């Protein structure tokens, strides 16, 4: 069974009903989600920037959680992890517990490990002991602080259905031991940025791993010539894509560049395979000349703005709206009446 919650691409949120007009673009993304969910151990999502890779990864994460699976979201960068976190949190029930092991949490700070520790009784007690530490030689109190913090961390990790981390968040041996008690569906966005060894730890924790990336533009940044000669510049994502093309979906329709700009990238880097989506293909910054209909629409819009105001001041100077008398003391103005 497949439950499609939402799709969020570069140009906005789409649901199944509203996206029928997108044709192969949306169908391709749906196909990617279905294949990733059916995969037994590994699945790769390959494509240039702005082709909807992250949208597929986010949807897979939400659907795996809905299946009752524990999920680890592994990021190549803290900024990338921030973006994934901001996309999955709104789609989850408040009953689902999340924990971000790395310390940087710009978009959803309440799921960061430090914040979660302080929300637990043991963490609060540890913080209280820390504040009372006056002498660095108070070893017994230091040990108690560490014990309380580890107890809080163990509870947090044990209850978390979703764990988010970069390689930095997994550097602690105790954290790795706690995570190693269970298996996770591991989702890695921009996996092509990571060197192979950067994925070894999350792969050991995985029952299945879903990788997205683009080995053409988003490859590991290696400066050492010796390391390059040793093959460290070739990511595990690129190797798996070569060895297992049947477990890879390639996205070629992008939502960021019009046809003219896209050609500059498509020809030299992607063998002219890229396509521009209908929403962007003919877009241009060139200002279009207004038609007579456009001018009428602008005038109507201005009139509507005037009508919406509570107070309307009209200058009748030069309109020849003269007053008329009824023969008695009262006077009237026909111009005002017609106006």
Short mmCIF file of N, CA and C in Angstrom, two decimals, residues 120-257:
data_model
loop_
_atom_site.label_atom_id
_atom_site.label_comp_id
_atom_site.label_asym_id
_atom_site.label_seq_id
_atom_site.Cartn_x
_atom_site.Cartn_y
_atom_site.Cartn_z
N UNK A 120 14.49 16.53 29.62
CA UNK A 120 14.36 15.33 30.45
C UNK A 120 14.77 15.62 31.89
N UNK A 121 14.20 14.87 32.81
CA UNK A 121 14.48 15.08 34.23
C UNK A 121 15.95 14.87 34.54
N UNK A 122 16.54 13.81 33.94
CA UNK A 122 17.96 13.55 34.19
C UNK A 122 18.83 14.68 33.65
N UNK A 123 18.47 15.19 32.48
CA UNK A 123 19.23 16.30 31.88
C UNK A 123 19.13 17.57 32.70
N UNK A 124 17.96 17.84 33.24
CA UNK A 124 17.78 19.03 34.08
C UNK A 124 18.59 18.92 35.37
N UNK A 125 18.61 17.70 35.92
CA UNK A 125 19.40 17.49 37.15
C UNK A 125 20.89 17.62 36.86
N UNK A 126 21.32 17.11 35.68
CA UNK A 126 22.73 17.24 35.29
C UNK A 126 23.11 18.70 35.12
N UNK A 127 22.23 19.49 34.52
CA UNK A 127 22.50 20.92 34.34
C UNK A 127 22.59 21.63 35.67
N UNK A 128 21.77 21.21 36.63
CA UNK A 128 21.81 21.80 37.97
C UNK A 128 23.13 21.49 38.66
N UNK A 129 23.60 20.25 38.52
CA UNK A 129 24.89 19.88 39.11
C UNK A 129 26.03 20.64 38.45
N UNK A 130 25.94 20.83 37.14
CA UNK A 130 26.98 21.56 36.41
C UNK A 130 27.13 22.97 36.95
N UNK A 131 25.99 23.61 37.20
CA UNK A 131 26.03 25.00 37.68
C UNK A 131 26.62 25.11 39.08
N UNK A 132 26.58 24.01 39.83
CA UNK A 132 27.12 24.04 41.20
C UNK A 132 28.58 23.60 41.26
N UNK A 133 29.12 23.17 40.10
CA UNK A 133 30.53 22.77 40.08
C UNK A 133 31.44 23.99 40.27
N UNK A 134 32.16 24.01 41.35
CA UNK A 134 33.06 25.13 41.62
C UNK A 134 34.52 24.72 41.46
N UNK A 135 34.80 23.50 41.80
CA UNK A 135 36.18 23.01 41.77
C UNK A 135 36.31 21.95 40.68
N UNK A 136 37.30 22.12 39.84
CA UNK A 136 37.52 21.16 38.76
C UNK A 136 37.87 19.78 39.29
N UNK A 137 38.24 19.69 40.58
CA UNK A 137 38.63 18.43 41.17
C UNK A 137 37.45 17.62 41.71
N UNK A 138 36.25 18.15 41.58
CA UNK A 138 35.07 17.44 42.08
C UNK A 138 34.70 16.31 41.12
N UNK A 139 35.52 15.26 41.12
CA UNK A 139 35.39 14.17 40.16
C UNK A 139 34.10 13.40 40.33
N UNK A 140 33.68 13.19 41.57
CA UNK A 140 32.47 12.40 41.80
C UNK A 140 31.24 13.09 41.23
N UNK A 141 31.18 14.42 41.35
CA UNK A 141 30.05 15.17 40.81
C UNK A 141 30.11 15.19 39.28
N UNK A 142 31.32 15.27 38.73
CA UNK A 142 31.48 15.22 37.27
C UNK A 142 30.99 13.89 36.71
N UNK A 143 31.33 12.80 37.41
CA UNK A 143 30.90 11.49 36.96
C UNK A 143 29.37 11.37 37.02
N UNK A 144 28.79 11.97 38.04
CA UNK A 144 27.33 11.93 38.18
C UNK A 144 26.65 12.72 37.07
N UNK A 145 27.24 13.87 36.70
CA UNK A 145 26.71 14.67 35.59
C UNK A 145 26.75 13.87 34.29
N UNK A 146 27.88 13.21 34.06
CA UNK A 146 28.03 12.41 32.84
C UNK A 146 27.04 11.25 32.82
N UNK A 147 26.86 10.61 33.98
CA UNK A 147 25.92 9.47 34.07
C UNK A 147 24.50 9.91 33.77
N UNK A 148 24.10 11.05 34.32
CA UNK A 148 22.74 11.56 34.11
C UNK A 148 22.52 11.95 32.65
N UNK A 149 23.53 12.58 32.04
CA UNK A 149 23.41 12.97 30.64
C UNK A 149 23.31 11.73 29.73
N UNK A 150 24.12 10.72 30.00
CA UNK A 150 24.07 9.50 29.20
C UNK A 150 22.74 8.79 29.36
N UNK A 151 22.20 8.83 30.57
CA UNK A 151 20.90 8.21 30.82
C UNK A 151 19.81 8.92 30.01
N UNK A 152 19.89 10.25 29.97
CA UNK A 152 18.92 11.03 29.19
C UNK A 152 19.07 10.74 27.69
N UNK A 153 20.32 10.68 27.22
CA UNK A 153 20.59 10.41 25.80
C UNK A 153 20.07 9.03 25.41
N UNK A 154 20.29 8.03 26.29
CA UNK A 154 19.83 6.67 26.00
C UNK A 154 18.31 6.63 25.84
N UNK A 155 17.59 7.35 26.71
CA UNK A 155 16.12 7.40 26.61
C UNK A 155 15.68 8.09 25.34
N UNK A 156 16.35 9.21 25.00
CA UNK A 156 15.98 9.98 23.80
C UNK A 156 16.18 9.16 22.54
N UNK A 157 17.36 8.54 22.42
CA UNK A 157 17.68 7.75 21.23
C UNK A 157 16.76 6.53 21.13
N UNK A 158 16.46 5.91 22.28
CA UNK A 158 15.61 4.73 22.29
C UNK A 158 14.19 5.05 21.83
N UNK A 159 13.70 6.24 22.16
CA UNK A 159 12.32 6.62 21.83
C UNK A 159 12.20 7.24 20.44
N UNK A 160 13.31 7.65 19.85
CA UNK A 160 13.26 8.39 18.58
C UNK A 160 12.91 7.47 17.42
N UNK A 161 11.88 7.84 16.68
CA UNK A 161 11.53 7.13 15.45
C UNK A 161 12.37 7.64 14.28
N UNK A 162 12.84 8.89 14.40
CA UNK A 162 13.63 9.51 13.35
C UNK A 162 14.88 10.12 13.97
N UNK A 163 16.03 9.71 13.48
CA UNK A 163 17.31 10.25 13.93
C UNK A 163 17.95 10.98 12.76
N UNK A 164 18.39 12.22 12.99
CA UNK A 164 19.04 13.00 11.94
C UNK A 164 20.47 13.29 12.37
N UNK A 165 21.39 13.17 11.43
CA UNK A 165 22.79 13.39 11.79
C UNK A 165 23.66 13.59 10.56
N UNK A 166 24.78 14.26 10.78
CA UNK A 166 25.90 14.25 9.82
C UNK A 166 26.94 13.30 10.39
N UNK A 167 28.07 13.16 9.73
CA UNK A 167 29.12 12.28 10.22
C UNK A 167 29.64 12.76 11.58
N UNK A 168 29.58 14.06 11.84
CA UNK A 168 30.04 14.63 13.11
C UNK A 168 29.20 14.11 14.27
N UNK A 169 27.88 13.99 14.04
CA UNK A 169 27.00 13.53 15.11
C UNK A 169 27.22 12.08 15.49
N UNK A 170 27.89 11.30 14.62
CA UNK A 170 28.13 9.89 14.90
C UNK A 170 29.55 9.62 15.38
N UNK A 171 30.28 10.67 15.74
CA UNK A 171 31.68 10.48 16.14
C UNK A 171 31.78 9.86 17.54
N UNK A 172 30.73 10.01 18.37
CA UNK A 172 30.76 9.51 19.74
C UNK A 172 30.48 8.00 19.76
N UNK A 173 31.35 7.23 20.38
CA UNK A 173 31.23 5.78 20.42
C UNK A 173 29.97 5.34 21.15
N UNK A 174 29.62 6.01 22.24
CA UNK A 174 28.43 5.65 23.01
C UNK A 174 27.16 5.85 22.17
N UNK A 175 27.12 6.92 21.39
CA UNK A 175 25.98 7.18 20.50
C UNK A 175 25.86 6.05 19.47
N UNK A 176 26.99 5.66 18.91
CA UNK A 176 26.98 4.59 17.90
C UNK A 176 26.50 3.28 18.51
N UNK A 177 26.91 3.01 19.75
CA UNK A 177 26.47 1.79 20.43
C UNK A 177 24.96 1.80 20.67
N UNK A 178 24.42 2.95 21.05
CA UNK A 178 22.98 3.07 21.28
C UNK A 178 22.20 2.88 19.99
N UNK A 179 22.70 3.49 18.91
CA UNK A 179 22.04 3.36 17.61
C UNK A 179 22.14 1.94 17.08
N UNK A 180 23.25 1.25 17.41
CA UNK A 180 23.49 -0.09 16.89
C UNK A 180 22.55 -1.15 17.44
N UNK A 181 21.74 -0.81 18.44
CA UNK A 181 20.79 -1.77 19.00
C UNK A 181 19.62 -2.04 18.06
N UNK A 182 19.43 -1.14 17.05
CA UNK A 182 18.32 -1.28 16.11
C UNK A 182 18.81 -1.05 14.69
N UNK A 183 17.94 -1.41 13.74
CA UNK A 183 18.22 -1.14 12.33
C UNK A 183 17.32 -0.02 11.84
N UNK A 184 17.84 0.76 10.89
CA UNK A 184 17.14 1.94 10.38
C UNK A 184 17.05 1.88 8.86
N UNK A 185 15.99 2.47 8.33
CA UNK A 185 15.98 2.82 6.91
C UNK A 185 16.76 4.12 6.82
N UNK A 186 17.91 4.09 6.18
CA UNK A 186 18.79 5.26 6.12
C UNK A 186 18.56 6.00 4.82
N UNK A 187 18.24 7.29 4.92
CA UNK A 187 18.05 8.15 3.75
C UNK A 187 19.15 9.20 3.73
N UNK A 188 19.87 9.28 2.61
CA UNK A 188 20.99 10.21 2.50
C UNK A 188 20.76 11.12 1.30
N UNK A 189 20.55 12.41 1.56
CA UNK A 189 20.42 13.38 0.48
C UNK A 189 21.80 13.92 0.13
N UNK A 190 22.05 14.18 -1.15
CA UNK A 190 23.36 14.63 -1.62
C UNK A 190 24.47 13.66 -1.22
N UNK A 191 24.18 12.37 -1.35
CA UNK A 191 25.15 11.34 -0.98
C UNK A 191 26.39 11.38 -1.85
N UNK A 192 26.27 11.93 -3.05
CA UNK A 192 27.42 11.99 -3.96
C UNK A 192 28.50 12.95 -3.46
N UNK A 193 28.17 13.80 -2.49
CA UNK A 193 29.16 14.71 -1.92
C UNK A 193 30.10 14.00 -0.94
N UNK A 194 29.69 12.85 -0.44
CA UNK A 194 30.44 12.16 0.61
C UNK A 194 31.46 11.19 0.02
N UNK A 195 32.63 11.16 0.63
CA UNK A 195 33.58 10.11 0.26
C UNK A 195 33.04 8.78 0.79
N UNK A 196 33.55 7.70 0.25
CA UNK A 196 32.97 6.38 0.57
C UNK A 196 32.98 6.07 2.06
N UNK A 197 34.09 6.36 2.73
CA UNK A 197 34.19 6.03 4.16
C UNK A 197 33.19 6.83 4.99
N UNK A 198 32.72 7.97 4.45
CA UNK A 198 31.74 8.78 5.16
C UNK A 198 30.39 8.11 5.29
N UNK A 199 30.16 7.06 4.51
CA UNK A 199 28.89 6.33 4.56
C UNK A 199 29.00 4.99 5.27
N UNK A 200 30.18 4.61 5.67
CA UNK A 200 30.34 3.29 6.27
C UNK A 200 29.57 3.13 7.59
N UNK A 201 29.60 4.16 8.44
CA UNK A 201 28.91 4.05 9.73
C UNK A 201 27.39 3.95 9.54
N UNK A 202 26.75 4.89 8.81
CA UNK A 202 25.29 4.74 8.64
C UNK A 202 24.90 3.46 7.91
N UNK A 203 25.75 2.94 7.02
CA UNK A 203 25.43 1.70 6.32
C UNK A 203 25.42 0.51 7.27
N UNK A 204 26.25 0.55 8.31
CA UNK A 204 26.26 -0.53 9.30
C UNK A 204 24.97 -0.54 10.12
N UNK A 205 24.29 0.60 10.18
CA UNK A 205 23.05 0.71 10.96
C UNK A 205 21.81 0.48 10.10
N UNK A 206 22.00 0.22 8.80
CA UNK A 206 20.88 0.26 7.86
C UNK A 206 20.31 -1.12 7.55
N UNK A 207 18.97 -1.20 7.52
CA UNK A 207 18.29 -2.35 6.94
C UNK A 207 18.08 -2.10 5.45
N UNK A 208 17.99 -0.82 5.10
CA UNK A 208 17.89 -0.39 3.71
C UNK A 208 18.43 1.03 3.63
N UNK A 209 19.03 1.38 2.48
CA UNK A 209 19.59 2.72 2.34
C UNK A 209 19.12 3.33 1.03
N UNK A 210 18.65 4.58 1.12
CA UNK A 210 18.18 5.34 -0.05
C UNK A 210 19.11 6.52 -0.23
N UNK A 211 19.76 6.59 -1.39
CA UNK A 211 20.76 7.63 -1.65
C UNK A 211 20.30 8.51 -2.80
N UNK A 212 20.49 9.82 -2.65
CA UNK A 212 20.26 10.74 -3.77
C UNK A 212 21.53 11.52 -4.03
N UNK A 213 21.72 11.91 -5.29
CA UNK A 213 22.93 12.68 -5.59
C UNK A 213 23.08 12.97 -7.07
N UNK A 214 24.17 13.65 -7.38
CA UNK A 214 24.52 13.98 -8.76
C UNK A 214 26.04 13.97 -8.85
N UNK A 215 26.59 12.88 -9.35
CA UNK A 215 28.04 12.73 -9.38
C UNK A 215 28.71 13.64 -10.40
N UNK A 216 27.93 14.31 -11.26
CA UNK A 216 28.50 15.22 -12.25
C UNK A 216 28.89 16.55 -11.59
N UNK A 217 27.95 17.15 -10.85
CA UNK A 217 28.20 18.46 -10.24
C UNK A 217 28.46 18.38 -8.74
N UNK A 218 27.93 17.34 -8.08
CA UNK A 218 28.02 17.24 -6.63
C UNK A 218 28.87 16.04 -6.23
N UNK A 219 30.15 16.13 -6.48
CA UNK A 219 31.07 15.03 -6.15
C UNK A 219 31.93 15.42 -4.95
N UNK A 220 32.61 14.47 -4.31
CA UNK A 220 33.46 14.80 -3.15
C UNK A 220 34.51 15.85 -3.47
N UNK A 221 34.74 16.76 -2.54
CA UNK A 221 35.74 17.81 -2.72
C UNK A 221 37.08 17.33 -2.17
N UNK A 222 37.92 16.82 -3.03
CA UNK A 222 39.21 16.27 -2.63
C UNK A 222 40.31 17.14 -3.22
N UNK A 223 41.22 17.63 -2.38
CA UNK A 223 42.31 18.48 -2.85
C UNK A 223 43.63 17.72 -3.00
N UNK A 224 43.80 16.67 -2.23
CA UNK A 224 45.05 15.92 -2.25
C UNK A 224 45.16 15.10 -3.54
N UNK A 225 46.23 15.33 -4.28
CA UNK A 225 46.47 14.57 -5.51
C UNK A 225 46.66 13.08 -5.20
N UNK A 226 47.29 12.81 -4.08
CA UNK A 226 47.52 11.42 -3.69
C UNK A 226 46.19 10.72 -3.41
N UNK A 227 45.28 11.43 -2.75
CA UNK A 227 43.97 10.85 -2.44
C UNK A 227 43.17 10.62 -3.71
N UNK A 228 43.30 11.55 -4.65
CA UNK A 228 42.59 11.40 -5.93
C UNK A 228 43.11 10.18 -6.68
N UNK A 229 44.44 10.00 -6.66
CA UNK A 229 45.03 8.83 -7.31
C UNK A 229 44.55 7.54 -6.64
N UNK A 230 44.27 7.63 -5.33
CA UNK A 230 43.78 6.46 -4.60
C UNK A 230 42.30 6.20 -4.78
N UNK A 231 41.61 7.11 -5.49
CA UNK A 231 40.19 6.90 -5.79
C UNK A 231 39.22 7.49 -4.81
N UNK A 232 39.69 8.33 -3.86
CA UNK A 232 38.78 8.90 -2.87
C UNK A 232 37.82 9.93 -3.46
N UNK A 233 38.12 10.39 -4.65
CA UNK A 233 37.23 11.36 -5.29
C UNK A 233 36.01 10.70 -5.94
N UNK A 234 35.99 9.39 -5.96
CA UNK A 234 34.84 8.66 -6.51
C UNK A 234 33.95 8.21 -5.35
N UNK A 235 32.77 8.74 -5.27
CA UNK A 235 31.87 8.46 -4.16
C UNK A 235 31.28 7.07 -4.26
N UNK A 236 30.78 6.56 -3.13
CA UNK A 236 30.08 5.28 -3.13
C UNK A 236 28.82 5.37 -3.98
N UNK A 237 28.19 6.55 -3.99
CA UNK A 237 26.99 6.76 -4.82
C UNK A 237 27.31 6.50 -6.29
N UNK A 238 28.43 7.03 -6.77
CA UNK A 238 28.80 6.85 -8.17
C UNK A 238 29.14 5.39 -8.47
N UNK A 239 29.80 4.74 -7.52
CA UNK A 239 30.14 3.33 -7.72
C UNK A 239 28.89 2.47 -7.81
N UNK A 240 27.95 2.68 -6.88
CA UNK A 240 26.71 1.89 -6.87
C UNK A 240 25.88 2.15 -8.12
N UNK A 241 25.88 3.40 -8.57
CA UNK A 241 25.13 3.74 -9.79
C UNK A 241 25.69 3.00 -11.00
N UNK A 242 27.00 2.82 -11.02
CA UNK A 242 27.64 2.09 -12.12
C UNK A 242 27.39 0.59 -12.04
N UNK A 243 27.47 0.06 -10.81
CA UNK A 243 27.33 -1.39 -10.63
C UNK A 243 25.87 -1.85 -10.71
N UNK A 244 24.94 -1.00 -10.22
CA UNK A 244 23.53 -1.42 -10.12
C UNK A 244 22.60 -0.41 -10.78
N UNK A 245 22.66 -0.25 -12.10
CA UNK A 245 21.77 0.70 -12.77
C UNK A 245 20.29 0.33 -12.63
N UNK A 246 20.00 -0.94 -12.39
CA UNK A 246 18.60 -1.36 -12.24
C UNK A 246 17.98 -0.87 -10.94
N UNK A 247 18.82 -0.45 -9.99
CA UNK A 247 18.33 0.10 -8.72
C UNK A 247 18.46 1.62 -8.67
N UNK A 248 18.51 2.24 -9.84
CA UNK A 248 18.70 3.70 -9.94
C UNK A 248 17.61 4.32 -10.80
N UNK A 249 17.07 5.44 -10.35
CA UNK A 249 16.17 6.23 -11.18
C UNK A 249 16.90 7.52 -11.55
N UNK A 250 16.85 7.88 -12.83
CA UNK A 250 17.51 9.10 -13.31
C UNK A 250 16.46 10.16 -13.61
N UNK A 251 16.61 11.32 -12.99
CA UNK A 251 15.70 12.45 -13.21
C UNK A 251 16.37 13.43 -14.16
N UNK A 252 15.67 13.84 -15.19
CA UNK A 252 16.27 14.74 -16.18
C UNK A 252 15.47 16.03 -16.38
N UNK A 253 14.28 16.12 -15.80
CA UNK A 253 13.46 17.34 -15.95
C UNK A 253 13.71 18.26 -14.77
N UNK A 254 14.27 19.42 -15.04
CA UNK A 254 14.61 20.35 -13.96
C UNK A 254 13.63 21.53 -13.95
N UNK A 255 13.54 22.19 -12.78
CA UNK A 255 12.53 23.22 -12.55
C UNK A 255 13.13 24.58 -12.22
N UNK A 256 14.38 24.81 -12.65
CA UNK A 256 15.06 26.04 -12.24
C UNK A 256 15.51 26.90 -13.41
N UNK A 257 15.88 26.31 -14.54
CA UNK A 257 16.47 27.06 -15.66
C UNK A 257 15.56 26.99 -16.88
#
